[in-house]
Amino acid sequence: MTRTIVYTSANNAYLDRAMVLEATLRQHHPQWEVALVLVDELSEDKRIRSALSRFDTVVRPADLGPQWDSAWIFGHDVVEACTAVKGPALMHFLRTGADRVVYLDPDTAVFAPLSSVVEALEEAPVAVTPHRLTPATTDASIRDNEMGALLCGVYNLGFLAVNNDSVGREFASWWASRLRDYCLDDTPRGLFTDQRWMDLAPVYFADLAILRDPGLNVASWNVADRPITVTKSGDYTIGGATLKFFHFTKALGVGPAMTLRYAGEDIHVAELWRWYLERLHEAGSQLPSSRPWSWANYADGTPIALRHRREYRARRDLQRHFADPYSAELRAWMERNLTD
Amino acid sequence: MSSNVRRLATSYLSRLLPGRRTSVALWAFDENFYRAQAPEGLQDGQDAFDHYSSEGWRRALDPTPWFSTQAYLEANLDVAAADICPFIHYIEQGRREQRPLQDAGRVTPNPESRESSGPASRSRRGKLPRRRSAEELAHALVDADFYTGMYPDVAAAGLSAGSHFMRYGWAEGRDPNPWFSQSAYLFANSDVRDAGVNPFVHWLGEGRHEQRPLGQRSVSAWGLVLAQKSIEDVAKDWVGERASFHYAVEDVIKKVGARSQEGGKLLVLVGSDDYRHNLGGVQLCLRYEADHFRSAGDDVLYLHPLIPLPMLALDEPPALQPILNGEPLPVVRTEDVATLVREICSRRGRTLNRMVIHGLLGHSPSALVEQAAALRVDVDYWVHDFLAACSGYQLMRNNVTWCGAPPVASTSCGLCTHGRQRSAHIDNFAPLLSYNRLSVCAPSEVAAERWMDATGFPGKVEVVPHGYVAQPAAAAARPRRPGPPTLAFLGHPAYHKGWEEFLMVRKWALSRGDMQLAHLGSDDQSLPGVRFIPVDGSTEGGMTQALLRIGVDAAFLWPLIPETFSLVAHEAIAAGCQIVTNARSGNVVVASERCGRDLTFDDSRQLKRALVTGSLAALLREQPLGPPSDFVWSGLTPARLGASQSEGAR
């Protein structure tokens, strides 16, 4: 039987989202192994331990190799760190002998078997989903969605699927190496964490499949082009295909309103959001309410400023001199030398 | 085009005023010109006018060489905001109002500049006149009739509607006109909300050019959906802190008085709550049956759950409140119902007639039917709703959208507030539906069809209407009162009863002043512009009399789900009213069509068009009132058991 590992990446704060994803994956793909890359220290809290036990495998950055240690994490904010580890984790899961590995963002939820993904991997070593499948038709959508895609990447890396063949492994190695040093939210320099890198992938890896199934990776940035209908038998079809997974970006922030902005009068999208927020609340209620990131502060409890992280990441001399960047010495150096 | 003519000809509305105007739009439509624009998606053989009026205008295609869709929408922002076909609007209303075909787009601060406005003067002076600022446009687009009607307190400020809105109203969340909702716009555009600017000015100055959504209906529906809690959580709220009860059937039996005279029967009625104190169609049915059998000398034992629930009692069979001939007895367990019934029959010399079920919320149907089986009694189950298929007994997914009861494992059920316990719900109901002494009865054909479709019930459903509207001796139509027609919402102002649509009606009625509005019921919403008339639902004929008394021309009955009978529709028909409804309203549209009293719209979009163009008011002005009559109760169990037993009915 084909062995499939599907993994997500989250810190403890996003554990509630990962729990919802895990439950929906089990429902539609009970044979798949579900793994979590936990970008946080392992908590002693029983509720967090219980949540982690839902996953078949939990790996931490340190498990992925010495170059992904806490000193490397210091150079990244939480989003960058959680994103960057997707690359080495892909290599890790391929090394375990899985036939194929699928990545899903923790804030996605699966509503039907990912059949079109499985079919695509019959032929292609790598499969990605574009943010959009059709040209925008309103100025607002051009600016928000098309120009957003030009800025942040053509493909949304809330999803990625890779075969364990030579091209797939080569792809994973290339991607992970870029993410080690250049997984940055620095759009003026053409970088947006892992996504802009993927714009190059169809050139480097010619057989890469660009999935055009409108039921995959539905989100605020494409929902306007994919009208949802509910059949008499209760199936959700989107743009004519079965809804397979929805990307609930910024669930506790502007996500619902942003989706409304493009979904218009489509009440079915509101129903998806209602369901997701309810499940998120239920998952969150099983966890401690405060789940701070382990690497948010210096050892003395002082929050690490983003510019400190940037400075440390950019300067090899600092990295050499301060082997433990969380120390009071580095903080003092930063406060002395970075005055703004 | 011929298919469209046929469609229009067969439409009730098309026989009346707005339809004739739509026909004008049809004939003014230049099909060859339209097809020459090669509209995307227009198939060979497809009706071009249909294509234009449904989607072509949204793509800025033009219906004739002389009418620019885009120019008309830019010049008439209310039409653009109303989201209706601009060409039909122009033909039906815009021409009479001398609406501009294109935006003059200039302000005229003084007579001199007025003379100099327009393309000719531009070329003379070589200088573009100043366009109106967004603020000036916003001020001009405040609808004074609407604004002062919605917000009567504005008059005290001593300012014009426009000045009040621009100075205070926008910051107080007031809407400037019927087509712009501040709350909807801000909900859909959080950046505008964060900026703290006048939302209407923002939309006029920037938002409309960026094609930002106005929200409108979608926002209220989105808000409603997002606020829905799972049915299990709602049930927890209903139950609250549970008191503990002492259940001893012997204590109950001691309270059952003996009867001096032998004979007569015992009828067991089952409902969801105490019909003596709650109002509604089902409660009236229960009262009708209890009164009927008691007046015939029989005993009536009514059972309802001690703790009302919005779902079945799935954890354990509930405690029941027995009421014998109107007098409460001590609480019993569901498991003791058979014992109690036998003791009543024994002590009071009764034979058991049947068990008639009108409601099962808060009950355990499986436990109840066990008691019926022990008694070997016939059970009648009345279809008042779709509870047999789902705890969402209106079959509205997330209490917002009609679902029709799809399979339990479907995505639809998985996403619904009722989805998680529906499987257990159906399992609990199954023994009742397979009980070999069960009869299922529905008050209308449409109820029977929809219920069988939803439940998959393989047996027969007997159709017995609750009653009928008596034909008066002189069945002549009556002239309506002079002045604007009165349209009234009847009953509980709930979302699924079409209250949102009635609020839309209110906005346009205030703006146009072409209709008077009323709300008849027991739940006063205190809305300016809507006259509230309290109607006690427990008084027989009270609704009909109130409608006649205040001279209501039409009842607004817009359920979002198919009604199984609708007493209130029959009461309105008895008052000679037209029934303004939608095509999916079940027995509302069936009953009103049967009497020729229906004004049926396909959906709320078509209703909105009739409001914006004033054609609904025109229709109501043209229609005479029906002759006054009465609704006569004649159905339910007495009708099933034979005419001889129904003589005691009211």
mmCIF file of N, CA, C and O in Angstrom, chain B residues 23-62:
data_model
loop_
_atom_site.group_PDB
_atom_site.id
_atom_site.type_symbol
_atom_site.label_atom_id
_atom_site.label_comp_id
_atom_site.label_asym_id
_atom_site.label_seq_id
_atom_site.Cartn_x
_atom_site.Cartn_y
_atom_site.Cartn_z
ATOM 1 N N SER B 23 -42.334 44.469 -20.869
ATOM 2 C CA SER B 23 -42.519 44.165 -22.280
ATOM 3 C C SER B 23 -41.979 45.296 -23.147
ATOM 4 O O SER B 23 -41.404 45.054 -24.209
ATOM 5 N N VAL B 24 -42.163 46.543 -22.674
ATOM 6 C CA VAL B 24 -41.606 47.673 -23.419
ATOM 7 C C VAL B 24 -40.091 47.548 -23.496
ATOM 8 O O VAL B 24 -39.472 47.735 -24.548
ATOM 9 N N ALA B 25 -39.493 47.178 -22.357
ATOM 10 C CA ALA B 25 -38.039 46.981 -22.346
ATOM 11 C C ALA B 25 -37.646 45.890 -23.330
ATOM 12 O O ALA B 25 -36.645 45.995 -24.037
ATOM 13 N N LEU B 26 -38.485 44.888 -23.390
ATOM 14 C CA LEU B 26 -38.208 43.764 -24.296
ATOM 15 C C LEU B 26 -38.224 44.223 -25.746
ATOM 16 O O LEU B 26 -37.346 43.884 -26.545
ATOM 17 N N TRP B 27 -39.245 45.022 -26.100
ATOM 18 C CA TRP B 27 -39.342 45.459 -27.495
ATOM 19 C C TRP B 27 -38.283 46.511 -27.837
ATOM 20 O O TRP B 27 -37.850 46.605 -28.980
ATOM 21 N N ALA B 28 -37.889 47.283 -26.837
ATOM 22 C CA ALA B 28 -36.843 48.279 -27.085
ATOM 23 C C ALA B 28 -35.459 47.646 -27.176
ATOM 24 O O ALA B 28 -34.507 48.277 -27.612
ATOM 25 N N PHE B 29 -35.384 46.420 -26.753
ATOM 26 C CA PHE B 29 -34.109 45.699 -26.757
ATOM 27 C C PHE B 29 -33.721 45.345 -28.200
ATOM 28 O O PHE B 29 -34.525 44.808 -28.958
ATOM 29 N N ASP B 30 -32.481 45.652 -28.555
ATOM 30 C CA ASP B 30 -32.009 45.408 -29.928
ATOM 31 C C ASP B 30 -31.146 44.143 -29.924
ATOM 32 O O ASP B 30 -29.962 44.165 -29.578
ATOM 33 N N GLU B 31 -31.772 43.055 -30.310
ATOM 34 C CA GLU B 31 -31.104 41.761 -30.187
ATOM 35 C C GLU B 31 -29.863 41.670 -31.076
ATOM 36 O O GLU B 31 -28.816 41.170 -30.657
ATOM 37 N N ASN B 32 -29.993 42.157 -32.314
ATOM 38 C CA ASN B 32 -28.846 42.073 -33.227
ATOM 39 C C ASN B 32 -27.662 42.880 -32.695
ATOM 40 O O ASN B 32 -26.512 42.440 -32.737
ATOM 41 N N PHE B 33 -27.991 44.085 -32.197
ATOM 42 C CA PHE B 33 -26.943 44.932 -31.627
ATOM 43 C C PHE B 33 -26.278 44.223 -30.453
ATOM 44 O O PHE B 33 -25.056 44.210 -30.309
ATOM 45 N N TYR B 34 -27.114 43.611 -29.623
ATOM 46 C CA TYR B 34 -26.587 42.954 -28.420
ATOM 47 C C TYR B 34 -25.702 41.771 -28.786
ATOM 48 O O TYR B 34 -24.595 41.611 -28.262
ATOM 49 N N ARG B 35 -26.191 40.966 -29.716
ATOM 50 C CA ARG B 35 -25.406 39.786 -30.102
ATOM 51 C C ARG B 35 -24.090 40.201 -30.775
ATOM 52 O O ARG B 35 -23.093 39.475 -30.682
ATOM 53 N N ALA B 36 -24.110 41.375 -31.431
ATOM 54 C CA ALA B 36 -22.891 41.834 -32.102
ATOM 55 C C ALA B 36 -21.770 42.130 -31.095
ATOM 56 O O ALA B 36 -20.593 42.165 -31.444
ATOM 57 N N GLN B 37 -22.164 42.343 -29.825
ATOM 58 C CA GLN B 37 -21.144 42.573 -28.791
ATOM 59 C C GLN B 37 -20.510 41.261 -28.335
ATOM 60 O O GLN B 37 -19.625 41.258 -27.478
ATOM 61 N N ALA B 38 -21.024 40.147 -28.926
ATOM 62 C CA ALA B 38 -20.490 38.803 -28.647
ATOM 63 C C ALA B 38 -20.367 38.543 -27.155
ATOM 64 O O ALA B 38 -19.268 38.308 -26.647
ATOM 65 N N PRO B 39 -21.474 38.627 -26.453
ATOM 66 C CA PRO B 39 -21.378 38.437 -25.005
ATOM 67 C C PRO B 39 -20.864 37.046 -24.649
ATOM 68 O O PRO B 39 -21.305 36.058 -25.218
ATOM 69 N N GLU B 40 -19.939 37.053 -23.724
ATOM 70 C CA GLU B 40 -19.378 35.786 -23.254
ATOM 71 C C GLU B 40 -20.483 34.970 -22.579
ATOM 72 O O GLU B 40 -21.254 35.475 -21.778
ATOM 73 N N GLY B 41 -20.576 33.750 -22.942
ATOM 74 C CA GLY B 41 -21.535 32.859 -22.288
ATOM 75 C C GLY B 41 -22.896 32.835 -22.943
ATOM 76 O O GLY B 41 -23.765 32.055 -22.540
ATOM 77 N N LEU B 42 -23.144 33.680 -23.936
ATOM 78 C CA LEU B 42 -24.447 33.667 -24.612
ATOM 79 C C LEU B 42 -24.425 32.569 -25.673
ATOM 80 O O LEU B 42 -23.691 32.644 -26.661
ATOM 81 N N GLN B 43 -25.212 31.554 -25.439
ATOM 82 C CA GLN B 43 -25.224 30.398 -26.331
ATOM 83 C C GLN B 43 -26.162 30.645 -27.503
ATOM 84 O O GLN B 43 -27.074 31.460 -27.411
ATOM 85 N N ASP B 44 -25.917 29.905 -28.578
ATOM 86 C CA ASP B 44 -26.858 29.937 -29.700
ATOM 87 C C ASP B 44 -28.211 29.460 -29.200
ATOM 88 O O ASP B 44 -28.320 28.452 -28.505
ATOM 89 N N GLY B 45 -29.234 30.205 -29.585
ATOM 90 C CA GLY B 45 -30.573 29.808 -29.184
ATOM 91 C C GLY B 45 -30.979 30.347 -27.826
ATOM 92 O O GLY B 45 -32.150 30.279 -27.453
ATOM 93 N N GLN B 46 -30.006 30.863 -27.056
ATOM 94 C CA GLN B 46 -30.367 31.417 -25.750
ATOM 95 C C GLN B 46 -31.018 32.781 -25.937
ATOM 96 O O GLN B 46 -30.656 33.536 -26.840
ATOM 97 N N ASP B 47 -31.981 33.077 -25.107
ATOM 98 C CA ASP B 47 -32.692 34.338 -25.197
ATOM 99 C C ASP B 47 -31.741 35.490 -24.829
ATOM 100 O O ASP B 47 -31.200 35.541 -23.713
ATOM 101 N N ALA B 48 -31.555 36.406 -25.761
ATOM 102 C CA ALA B 48 -30.579 37.475 -25.552
ATOM 103 C C ALA B 48 -31.034 38.450 -24.477
ATOM 104 O O ALA B 48 -30.221 38.936 -23.680
ATOM 105 N N PHE B 49 -32.343 38.740 -24.446
ATOM 106 C CA PHE B 49 -32.836 39.677 -23.429
ATOM 107 C C PHE B 49 -32.670 39.070 -22.028
ATOM 108 O O PHE B 49 -32.281 39.753 -21.082
ATOM 109 N N ASP B 50 -32.969 37.796 -21.918
ATOM 110 C CA ASP B 50 -32.763 37.108 -20.635
ATOM 111 C C ASP B 50 -31.300 37.224 -20.216
ATOM 112 O O ASP B 50 -30.989 37.479 -19.047
ATOM 113 N N HIS B 51 -30.418 37.018 -21.188
ATOM 114 C CA HIS B 51 -28.985 37.065 -20.887
ATOM 115 C C HIS B 51 -28.590 38.460 -20.414
ATOM 116 O O HIS B 51 -27.890 38.628 -19.397
ATOM 117 N N TYR B 52 -29.099 39.488 -21.133
ATOM 118 C CA TYR B 52 -28.747 40.852 -20.739
ATOM 119 C C TYR B 52 -29.302 41.183 -19.358
ATOM 120 O O TYR B 52 -28.589 41.709 -18.490
ATOM 121 N N SER B 53 -30.579 40.881 -19.134
ATOM 122 C CA SER B 53 -31.221 41.315 -17.894
ATOM 123 C C SER B 53 -30.713 40.544 -16.685
ATOM 124 O O SER B 53 -30.881 41.000 -15.556
ATOM 125 N N SER B 54 -30.110 39.377 -16.900
ATOM 126 C CA SER B 54 -29.598 38.637 -15.748
ATOM 127 C C SER B 54 -28.096 38.878 -15.527
ATOM 128 O O SER B 54 -27.654 39.073 -14.401
ATOM 129 N N GLU B 55 -27.317 38.862 -16.617
ATOM 130 C CA GLU B 55 -25.881 39.016 -16.387
ATOM 131 C C GLU B 55 -25.189 39.988 -17.333
ATOM 132 O O GLU B 55 -24.141 40.527 -17.002
ATOM 133 N N GLY B 56 -25.779 40.196 -18.520
ATOM 134 C CA GLY B 56 -25.102 41.050 -19.494
ATOM 135 C C GLY B 56 -24.867 42.462 -18.979
ATOM 136 O O GLY B 56 -23.799 43.052 -19.198
ATOM 137 N N TRP B 57 -25.858 43.009 -18.262
ATOM 138 C CA TRP B 57 -25.680 44.382 -17.773
ATOM 139 C C TRP B 57 -24.579 44.448 -16.728
ATOM 140 O O TRP B 57 -23.914 45.473 -16.580
ATOM 141 N N ARG B 58 -24.376 43.355 -16.003
ATOM 142 C CA ARG B 58 -23.298 43.345 -15.011
ATOM 143 C C ARG B 58 -21.931 43.412 -15.686
ATOM 144 O O ARG B 58 -20.940 43.764 -15.071
ATOM 145 N N ARG B 59 -21.865 42.992 -16.947
ATOM 146 C CA ARG B 59 -20.603 43.061 -17.685
ATOM 147 C C ARG B 59 -20.531 44.318 -18.531
ATOM 148 O O ARG B 59 -19.750 44.393 -19.490
ATOM 149 N N ALA B 60 -21.434 45.261 -18.244
ATOM 150 C CA ALA B 60 -21.443 46.560 -18.920
ATOM 151 C C ALA B 60 -21.743 46.440 -20.416
ATOM 152 O O ALA B 60 -21.350 47.304 -21.206
ATOM 153 N N LEU B 61 -22.456 45.404 -20.820
ATOM 154 C CA LEU B 61 -22.924 45.325 -22.208
ATOM 155 C C LEU B 61 -24.133 46.233 -22.351
ATOM 156 O O LEU B 61 -24.815 46.556 -21.371
ATOM 157 N N ASP B 62 -24.415 46.654 -23.570
ATOM 158 C CA ASP B 62 -25.513 47.585 -23.797
ATOM 159 C C ASP B 62 -26.671 46.902 -24.528
ATOM 160 O O ASP B 62 -26.453 46.100 -25.434
#
